[in-house]
Short mmCIF file of C-alpha atoms and ligand atoms in Angstrom, two decimals:
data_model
loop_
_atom_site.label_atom_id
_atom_site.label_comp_id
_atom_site.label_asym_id
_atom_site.label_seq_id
_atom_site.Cartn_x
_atom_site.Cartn_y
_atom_site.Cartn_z
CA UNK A 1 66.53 7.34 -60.14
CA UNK A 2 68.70 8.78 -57.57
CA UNK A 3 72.25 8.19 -56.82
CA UNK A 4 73.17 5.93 -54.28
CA UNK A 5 76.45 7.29 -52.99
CA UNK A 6 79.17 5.06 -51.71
CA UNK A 7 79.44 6.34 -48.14
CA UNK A 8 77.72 3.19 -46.43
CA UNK A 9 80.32 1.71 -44.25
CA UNK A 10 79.56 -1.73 -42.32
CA UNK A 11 80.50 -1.70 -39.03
CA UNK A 12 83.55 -2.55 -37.70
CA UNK A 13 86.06 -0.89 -35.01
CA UNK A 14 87.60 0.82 -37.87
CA UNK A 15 84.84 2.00 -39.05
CA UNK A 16 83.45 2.61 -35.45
CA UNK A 17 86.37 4.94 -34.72
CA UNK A 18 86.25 6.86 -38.08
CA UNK A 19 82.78 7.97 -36.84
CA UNK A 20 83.69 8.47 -32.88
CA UNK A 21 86.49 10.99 -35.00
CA UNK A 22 83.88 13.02 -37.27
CA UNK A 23 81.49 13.43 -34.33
CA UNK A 24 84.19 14.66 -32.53
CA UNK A 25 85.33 17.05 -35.38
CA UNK A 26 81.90 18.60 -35.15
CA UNK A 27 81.13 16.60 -38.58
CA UNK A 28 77.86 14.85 -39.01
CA UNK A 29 77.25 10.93 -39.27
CA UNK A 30 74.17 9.04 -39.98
CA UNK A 31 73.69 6.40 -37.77
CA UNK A 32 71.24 3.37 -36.81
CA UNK A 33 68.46 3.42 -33.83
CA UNK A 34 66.36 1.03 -33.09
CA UNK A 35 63.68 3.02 -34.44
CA UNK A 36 64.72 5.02 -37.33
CA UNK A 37 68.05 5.85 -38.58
CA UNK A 38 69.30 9.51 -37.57
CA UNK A 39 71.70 12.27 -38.47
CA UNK A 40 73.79 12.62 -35.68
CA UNK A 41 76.00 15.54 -34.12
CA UNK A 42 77.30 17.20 -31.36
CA UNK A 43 74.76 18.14 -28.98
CA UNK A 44 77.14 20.99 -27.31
CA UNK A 45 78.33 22.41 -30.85
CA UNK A 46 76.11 25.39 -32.27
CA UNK A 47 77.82 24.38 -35.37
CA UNK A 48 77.06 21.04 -35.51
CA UNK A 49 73.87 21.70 -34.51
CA UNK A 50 73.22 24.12 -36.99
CA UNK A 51 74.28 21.77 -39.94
CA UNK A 52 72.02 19.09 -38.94
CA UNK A 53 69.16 22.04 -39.58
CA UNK A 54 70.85 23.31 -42.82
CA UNK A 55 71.12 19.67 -44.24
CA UNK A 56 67.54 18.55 -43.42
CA UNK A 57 66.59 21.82 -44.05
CA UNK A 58 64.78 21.77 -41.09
CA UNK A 59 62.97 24.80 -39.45
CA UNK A 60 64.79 26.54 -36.43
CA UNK A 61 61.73 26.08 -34.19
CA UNK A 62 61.22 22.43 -34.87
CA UNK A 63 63.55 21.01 -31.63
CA UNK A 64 65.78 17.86 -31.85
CA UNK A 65 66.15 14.68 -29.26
CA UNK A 66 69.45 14.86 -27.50
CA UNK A 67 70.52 11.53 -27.08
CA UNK A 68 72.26 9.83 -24.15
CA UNK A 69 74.19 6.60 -23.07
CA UNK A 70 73.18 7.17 -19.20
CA UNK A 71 71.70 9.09 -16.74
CA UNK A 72 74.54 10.42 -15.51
CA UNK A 73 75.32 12.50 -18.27
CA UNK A 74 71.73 13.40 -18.47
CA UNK A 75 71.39 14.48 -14.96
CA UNK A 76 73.63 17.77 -16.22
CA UNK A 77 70.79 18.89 -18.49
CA UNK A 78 67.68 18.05 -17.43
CA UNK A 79 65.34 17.90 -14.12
CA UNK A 80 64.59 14.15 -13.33
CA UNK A 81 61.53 13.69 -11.63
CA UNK A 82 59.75 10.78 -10.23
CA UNK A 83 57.75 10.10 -13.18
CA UNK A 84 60.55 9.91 -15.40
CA UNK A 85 62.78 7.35 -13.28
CA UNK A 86 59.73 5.08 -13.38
CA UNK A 87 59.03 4.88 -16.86
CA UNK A 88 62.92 5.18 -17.70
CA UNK A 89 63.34 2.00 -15.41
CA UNK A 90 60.68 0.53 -17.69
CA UNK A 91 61.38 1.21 -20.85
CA UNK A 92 65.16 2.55 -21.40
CA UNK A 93 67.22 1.91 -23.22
CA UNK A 94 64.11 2.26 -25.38
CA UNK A 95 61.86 4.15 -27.87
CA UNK A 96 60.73 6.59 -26.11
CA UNK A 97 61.43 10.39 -25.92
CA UNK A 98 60.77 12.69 -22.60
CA UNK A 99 60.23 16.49 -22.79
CA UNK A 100 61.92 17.37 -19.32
CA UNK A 101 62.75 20.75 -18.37
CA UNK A 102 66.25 21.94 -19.18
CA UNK A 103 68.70 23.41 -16.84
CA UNK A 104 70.32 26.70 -17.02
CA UNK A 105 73.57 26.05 -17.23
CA UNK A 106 73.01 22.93 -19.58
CA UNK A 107 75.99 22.87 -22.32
CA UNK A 108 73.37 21.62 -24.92
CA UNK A 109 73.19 24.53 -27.39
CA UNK A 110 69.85 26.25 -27.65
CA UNK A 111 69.44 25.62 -31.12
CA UNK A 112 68.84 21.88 -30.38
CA UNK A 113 66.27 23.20 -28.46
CA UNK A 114 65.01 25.77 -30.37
CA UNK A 115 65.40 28.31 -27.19
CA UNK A 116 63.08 26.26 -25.65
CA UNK A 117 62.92 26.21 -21.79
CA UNK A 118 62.32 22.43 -21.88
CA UNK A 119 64.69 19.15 -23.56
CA UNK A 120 63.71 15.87 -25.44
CA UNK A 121 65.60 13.38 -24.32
CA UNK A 122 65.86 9.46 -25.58
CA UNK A 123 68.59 6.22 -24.69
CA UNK A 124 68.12 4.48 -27.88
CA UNK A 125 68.75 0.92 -27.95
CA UNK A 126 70.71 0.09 -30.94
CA UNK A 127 73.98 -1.46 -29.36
CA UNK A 128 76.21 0.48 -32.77
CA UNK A 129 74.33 4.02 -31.50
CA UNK A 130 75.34 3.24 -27.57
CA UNK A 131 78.52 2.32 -28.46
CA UNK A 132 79.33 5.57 -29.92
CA UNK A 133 77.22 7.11 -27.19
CA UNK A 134 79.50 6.14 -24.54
CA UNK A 135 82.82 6.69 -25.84
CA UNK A 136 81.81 10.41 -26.30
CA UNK A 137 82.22 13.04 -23.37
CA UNK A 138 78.97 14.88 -25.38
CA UNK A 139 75.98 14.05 -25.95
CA UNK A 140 74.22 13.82 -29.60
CA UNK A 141 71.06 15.78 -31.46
CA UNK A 142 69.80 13.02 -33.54
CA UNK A 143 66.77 13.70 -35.72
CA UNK A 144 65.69 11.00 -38.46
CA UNK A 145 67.67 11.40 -40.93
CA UNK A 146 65.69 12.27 -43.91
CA UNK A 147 64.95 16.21 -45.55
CA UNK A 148 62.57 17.92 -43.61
CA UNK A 149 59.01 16.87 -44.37
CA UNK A 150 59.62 13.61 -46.18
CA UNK A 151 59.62 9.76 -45.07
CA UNK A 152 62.07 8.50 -42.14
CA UNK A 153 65.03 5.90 -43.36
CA UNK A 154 64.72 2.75 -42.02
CA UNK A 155 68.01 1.76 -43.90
CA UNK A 156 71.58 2.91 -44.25
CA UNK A 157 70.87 3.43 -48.39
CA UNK A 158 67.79 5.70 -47.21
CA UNK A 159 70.16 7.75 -45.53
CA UNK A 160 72.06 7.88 -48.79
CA UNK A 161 69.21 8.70 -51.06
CA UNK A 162 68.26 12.01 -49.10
CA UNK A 163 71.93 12.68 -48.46
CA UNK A 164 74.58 11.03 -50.47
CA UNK A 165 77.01 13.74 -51.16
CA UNK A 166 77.29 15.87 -48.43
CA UNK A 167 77.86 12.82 -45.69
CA UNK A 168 81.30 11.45 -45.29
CA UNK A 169 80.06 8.15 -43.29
CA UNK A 170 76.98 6.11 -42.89
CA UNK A 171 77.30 3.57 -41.02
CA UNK A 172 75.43 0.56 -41.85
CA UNK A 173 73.60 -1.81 -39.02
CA UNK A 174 70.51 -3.31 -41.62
CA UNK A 175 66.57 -2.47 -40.95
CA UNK A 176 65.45 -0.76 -38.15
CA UNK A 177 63.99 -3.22 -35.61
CA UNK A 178 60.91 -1.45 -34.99
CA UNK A 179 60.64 1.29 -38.32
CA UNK A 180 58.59 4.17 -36.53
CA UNK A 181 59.82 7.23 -34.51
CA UNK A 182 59.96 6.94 -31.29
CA UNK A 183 56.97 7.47 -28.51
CA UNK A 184 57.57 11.40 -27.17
CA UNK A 185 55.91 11.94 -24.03
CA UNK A 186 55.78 15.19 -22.15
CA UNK A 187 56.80 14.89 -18.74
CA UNK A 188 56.78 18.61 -17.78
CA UNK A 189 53.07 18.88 -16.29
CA UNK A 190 50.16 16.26 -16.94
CA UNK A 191 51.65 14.05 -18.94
CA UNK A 192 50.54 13.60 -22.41
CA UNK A 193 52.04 12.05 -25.44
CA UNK A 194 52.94 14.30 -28.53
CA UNK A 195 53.64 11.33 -30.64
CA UNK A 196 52.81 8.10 -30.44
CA UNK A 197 55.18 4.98 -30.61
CA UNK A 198 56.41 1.79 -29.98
CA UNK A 199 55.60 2.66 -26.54
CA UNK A 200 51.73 2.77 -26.39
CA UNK A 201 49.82 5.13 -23.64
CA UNK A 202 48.37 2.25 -21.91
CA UNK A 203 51.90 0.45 -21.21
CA UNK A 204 52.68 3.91 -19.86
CA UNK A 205 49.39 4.53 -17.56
CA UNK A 206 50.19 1.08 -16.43
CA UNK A 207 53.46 1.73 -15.36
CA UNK A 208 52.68 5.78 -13.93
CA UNK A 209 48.95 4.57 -12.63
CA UNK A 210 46.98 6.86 -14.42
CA UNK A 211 45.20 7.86 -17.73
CA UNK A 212 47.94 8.86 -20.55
CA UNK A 213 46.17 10.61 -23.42
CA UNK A 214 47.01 11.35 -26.86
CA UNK A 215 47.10 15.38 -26.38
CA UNK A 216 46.50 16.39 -30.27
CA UNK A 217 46.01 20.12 -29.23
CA UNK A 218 49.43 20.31 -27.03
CA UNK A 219 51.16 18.46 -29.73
CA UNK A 220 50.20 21.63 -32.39
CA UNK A 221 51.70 23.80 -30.28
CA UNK A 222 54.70 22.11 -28.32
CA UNK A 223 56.19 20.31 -31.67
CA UNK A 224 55.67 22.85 -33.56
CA UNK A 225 57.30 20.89 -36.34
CA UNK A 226 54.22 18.56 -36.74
CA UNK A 227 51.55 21.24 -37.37
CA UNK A 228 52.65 20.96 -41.48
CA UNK A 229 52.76 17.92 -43.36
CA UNK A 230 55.33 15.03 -42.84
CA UNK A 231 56.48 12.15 -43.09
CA UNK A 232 55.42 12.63 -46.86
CA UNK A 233 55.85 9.75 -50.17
CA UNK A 234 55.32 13.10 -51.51
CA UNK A 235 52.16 11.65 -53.55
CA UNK A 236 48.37 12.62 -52.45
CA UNK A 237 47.59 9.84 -50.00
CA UNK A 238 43.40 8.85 -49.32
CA UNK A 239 42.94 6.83 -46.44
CA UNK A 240 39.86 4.18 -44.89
CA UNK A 241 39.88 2.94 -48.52
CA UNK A 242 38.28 -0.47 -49.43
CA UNK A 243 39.65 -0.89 -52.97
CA UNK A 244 41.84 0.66 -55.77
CA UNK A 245 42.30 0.74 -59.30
CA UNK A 246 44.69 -1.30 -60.59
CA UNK A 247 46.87 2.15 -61.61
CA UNK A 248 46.68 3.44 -58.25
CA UNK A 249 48.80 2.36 -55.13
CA UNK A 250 47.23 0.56 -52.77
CA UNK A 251 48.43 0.51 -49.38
CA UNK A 252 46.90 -2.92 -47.21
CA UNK A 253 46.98 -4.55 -43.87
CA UNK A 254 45.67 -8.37 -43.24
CA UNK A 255 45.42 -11.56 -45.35
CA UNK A 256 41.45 -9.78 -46.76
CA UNK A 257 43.24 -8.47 -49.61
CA UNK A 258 44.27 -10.58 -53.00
CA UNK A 259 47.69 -9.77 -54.63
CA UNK A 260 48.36 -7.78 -57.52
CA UNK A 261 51.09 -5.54 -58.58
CA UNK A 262 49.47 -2.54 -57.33
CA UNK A 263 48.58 -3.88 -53.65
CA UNK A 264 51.23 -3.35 -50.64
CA UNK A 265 50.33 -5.50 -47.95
CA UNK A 266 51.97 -4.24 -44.82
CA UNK A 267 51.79 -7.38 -42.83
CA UNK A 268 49.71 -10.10 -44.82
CA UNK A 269 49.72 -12.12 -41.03
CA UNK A 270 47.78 -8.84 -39.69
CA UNK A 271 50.67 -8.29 -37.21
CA UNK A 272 50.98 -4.59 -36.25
CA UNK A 273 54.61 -4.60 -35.73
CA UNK A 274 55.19 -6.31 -38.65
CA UNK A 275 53.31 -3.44 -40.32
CA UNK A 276 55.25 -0.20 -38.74
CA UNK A 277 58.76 -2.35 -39.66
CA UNK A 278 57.41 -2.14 -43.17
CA UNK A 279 55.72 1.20 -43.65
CA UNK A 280 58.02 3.74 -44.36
CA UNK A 281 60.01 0.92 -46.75
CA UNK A 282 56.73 0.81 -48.34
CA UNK A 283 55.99 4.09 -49.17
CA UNK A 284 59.32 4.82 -50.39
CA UNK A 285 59.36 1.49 -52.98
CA UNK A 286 55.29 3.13 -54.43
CA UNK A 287 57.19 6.44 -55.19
CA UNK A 288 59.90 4.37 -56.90
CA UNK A 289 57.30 2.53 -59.15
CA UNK A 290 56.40 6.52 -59.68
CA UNK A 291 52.30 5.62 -58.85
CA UNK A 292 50.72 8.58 -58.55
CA UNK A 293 48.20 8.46 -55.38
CA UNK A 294 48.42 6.13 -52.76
CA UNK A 295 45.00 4.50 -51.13
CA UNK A 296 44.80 3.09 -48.05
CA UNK A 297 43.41 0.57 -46.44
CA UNK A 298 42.05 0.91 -42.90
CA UNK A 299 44.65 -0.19 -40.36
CA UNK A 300 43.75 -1.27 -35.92
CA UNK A 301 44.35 1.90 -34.12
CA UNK A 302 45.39 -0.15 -31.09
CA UNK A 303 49.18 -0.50 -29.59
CA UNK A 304 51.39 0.63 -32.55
CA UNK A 305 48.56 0.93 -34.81
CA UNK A 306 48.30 4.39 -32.82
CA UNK A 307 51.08 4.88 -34.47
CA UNK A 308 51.19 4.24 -38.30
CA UNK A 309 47.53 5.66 -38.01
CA UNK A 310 49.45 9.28 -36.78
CA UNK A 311 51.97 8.69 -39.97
CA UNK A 312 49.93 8.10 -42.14
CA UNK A 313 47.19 10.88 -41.06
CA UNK A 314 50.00 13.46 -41.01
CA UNK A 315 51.43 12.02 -44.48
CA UNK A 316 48.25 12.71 -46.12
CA UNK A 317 48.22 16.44 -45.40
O1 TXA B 1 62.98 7.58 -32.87
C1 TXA B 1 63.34 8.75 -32.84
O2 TXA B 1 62.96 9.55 -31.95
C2 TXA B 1 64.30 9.24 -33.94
C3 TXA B 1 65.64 8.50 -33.79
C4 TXA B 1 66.65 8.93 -34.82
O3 TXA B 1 66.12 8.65 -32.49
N1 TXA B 1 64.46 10.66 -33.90
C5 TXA B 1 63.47 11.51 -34.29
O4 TXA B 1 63.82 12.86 -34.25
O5 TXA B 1 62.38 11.12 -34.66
P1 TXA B 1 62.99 13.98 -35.05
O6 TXA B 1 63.83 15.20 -34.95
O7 TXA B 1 62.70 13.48 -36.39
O8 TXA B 1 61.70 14.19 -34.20
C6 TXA B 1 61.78 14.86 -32.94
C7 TXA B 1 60.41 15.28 -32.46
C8 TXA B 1 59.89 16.45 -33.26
O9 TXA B 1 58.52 16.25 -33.52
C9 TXA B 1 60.07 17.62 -32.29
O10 TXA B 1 59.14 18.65 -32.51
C10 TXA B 1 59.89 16.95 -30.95
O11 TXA B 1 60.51 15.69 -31.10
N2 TXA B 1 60.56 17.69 -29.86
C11 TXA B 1 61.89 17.88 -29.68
N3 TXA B 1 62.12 18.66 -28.60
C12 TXA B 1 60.93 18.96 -28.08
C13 TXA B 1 60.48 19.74 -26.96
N4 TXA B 1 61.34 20.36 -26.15
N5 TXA B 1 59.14 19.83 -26.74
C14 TXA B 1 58.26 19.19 -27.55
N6 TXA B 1 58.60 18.45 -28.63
C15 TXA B 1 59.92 18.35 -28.89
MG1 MG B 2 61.72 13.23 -38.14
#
């Protein structure tokens, strides 16, 4: 069992403050989203920057989300074009993640963006994480915060379990409202989504008035840090499965399947949200019971079924 350190700090102004001071010390805080919880820092610091890499041991080339309160700040750093006003007057504060082009004279350090001539931005809607957002005069890199490779936290003690020790503050807002990354959609030429979401590519052709695809191909080569495995239990994973044994783990969606000690029913009311709120939780609580494969049932690819479909396809790399 791992330790379970005793950084986790509710929040309170006290506690609110003590973070708005290590951010501003260049230190490193992990923080709520909506979505996932994150590892935030300084989004102008090289060496903040460069710690959030070191401590998720994360490649250089794999770029992080710089994370705003407004668009005013944003408008510093990035090219806003029409596209992105309309879906940012939809969706923001939201998850979802544009890839804009970055501007020259941008203070966000290139390591965020991996010397990238483009930016990811999101305006996450967690009201602890906007808080903090807009008492800063910088912006923050937030990636999940979990070690390169492995399962997103959805909780502040997930944060804890991949980095106890070397985090002076966590700061603790509960379970992630929605429990899946957020949607990144590329915003540079055609747009295409590199990962899907919350925010599924019909609600965004609906809003832009035209076909959004799914563009696997771009997505190998403009996040580079989704060509290897991730999001990984770290266990071999089988997927489209219709039944287990009773010694292996067996992953479920829908009121089809009977109980038993070895079955993990994502949403037993066969509600998709339900489902990506429980997932990562999930996988994390099989590797605890130390099973040692994971089947899995098949799961709607539809709204964010897109979505724990990608996870889970990319987890059992
Ligand atoms: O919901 C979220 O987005 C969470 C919370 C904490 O905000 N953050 C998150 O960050 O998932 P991270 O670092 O785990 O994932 C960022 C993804 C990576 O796949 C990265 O390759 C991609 O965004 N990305 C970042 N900058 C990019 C760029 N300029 N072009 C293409 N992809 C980019
Ligand atoms: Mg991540």
């Amino acid at each position: 069992m791992k330790k379970i350190y005793s950084n986790i700090f509710k929040v309170n102004n006290k506690n609110l403050s003590k973070a708005l001071n290590c951010l501003k010390k260049k230190q490193l805080v992990g923080v709520p989203t909506e979505t996932v919880y994150g590892l935030a820092g300084n989004a102008y610091s090289r060496e903040s920057v460069g710690s959030i890499y070191a401590l998720k041991k994360r490649p250089y080339k794999n770029p992080l989300i710089i994370h705003y309160y407004d668009l005013k700040r944003l408008e510093k750093d990035a090219y806003l074009n029409k596209k992105f006003f309309k879906l940012y007057k939809a969706f923001c504060p939201g998850p979802i993640t544009f890839i804009l082009k970055k501007k020259k004279d941008s203070l966000i350090t290139n390591l965020a963006t991996s010397g990238l001539k483009t930016i990811a931005v999101r305006f996450p809607n967690n009201k602890i994480i906007r808080k903090i957002l807009k008492q800063l005069k910088f912006p923050l890199a937030i990636p999940s915060a979990n070690k390169s490779t492995k399962v997103s936290p959805v909780s502040a003690q997930d944060v804890s379990v991949d980095f106890g020790g070397s985090l002076k503050l966590i700061l603790d807002d509960g379970s992630c409202d929605i429990g899946i990354e957020s949607t990144v959609v590329d915003l540079t030429s055609k747009v295409k989504i590199l990962r899907p979401g919350f925010v599924n590519p019909k609600e965004i052709g609906k809003v832009l008035k035209c076909k959004v695809t799914i563009d696997k191909k771009s997505l190998l080569i403009k996040s580079p840090g989704m060509l290897k495995r991730h999001y990984s239990p770290g266990i071999p994973m089988k997927l489209n499965q219709d039944k287990a044994k009773n010694n292996q783990a067996f992953l479920v969606y829908g009121k089809n399947y009977k109980k038993g000690r070895h079955i993990f029913n994502l949403s037993y009311k066969s509600n998709l949200n339900e489902a990506a709120r429980n997932l990562y939780k999930t996988l994390r609580l099989i590797k605890k019971k130390k099973y040692k494969i994971i089947y899995v049932s098949k799961i709607p690819n539809k709204n964010i079924g897109i979505a724990l479909n990608d996870r889970l396809t990319k987890a059992a790399r």
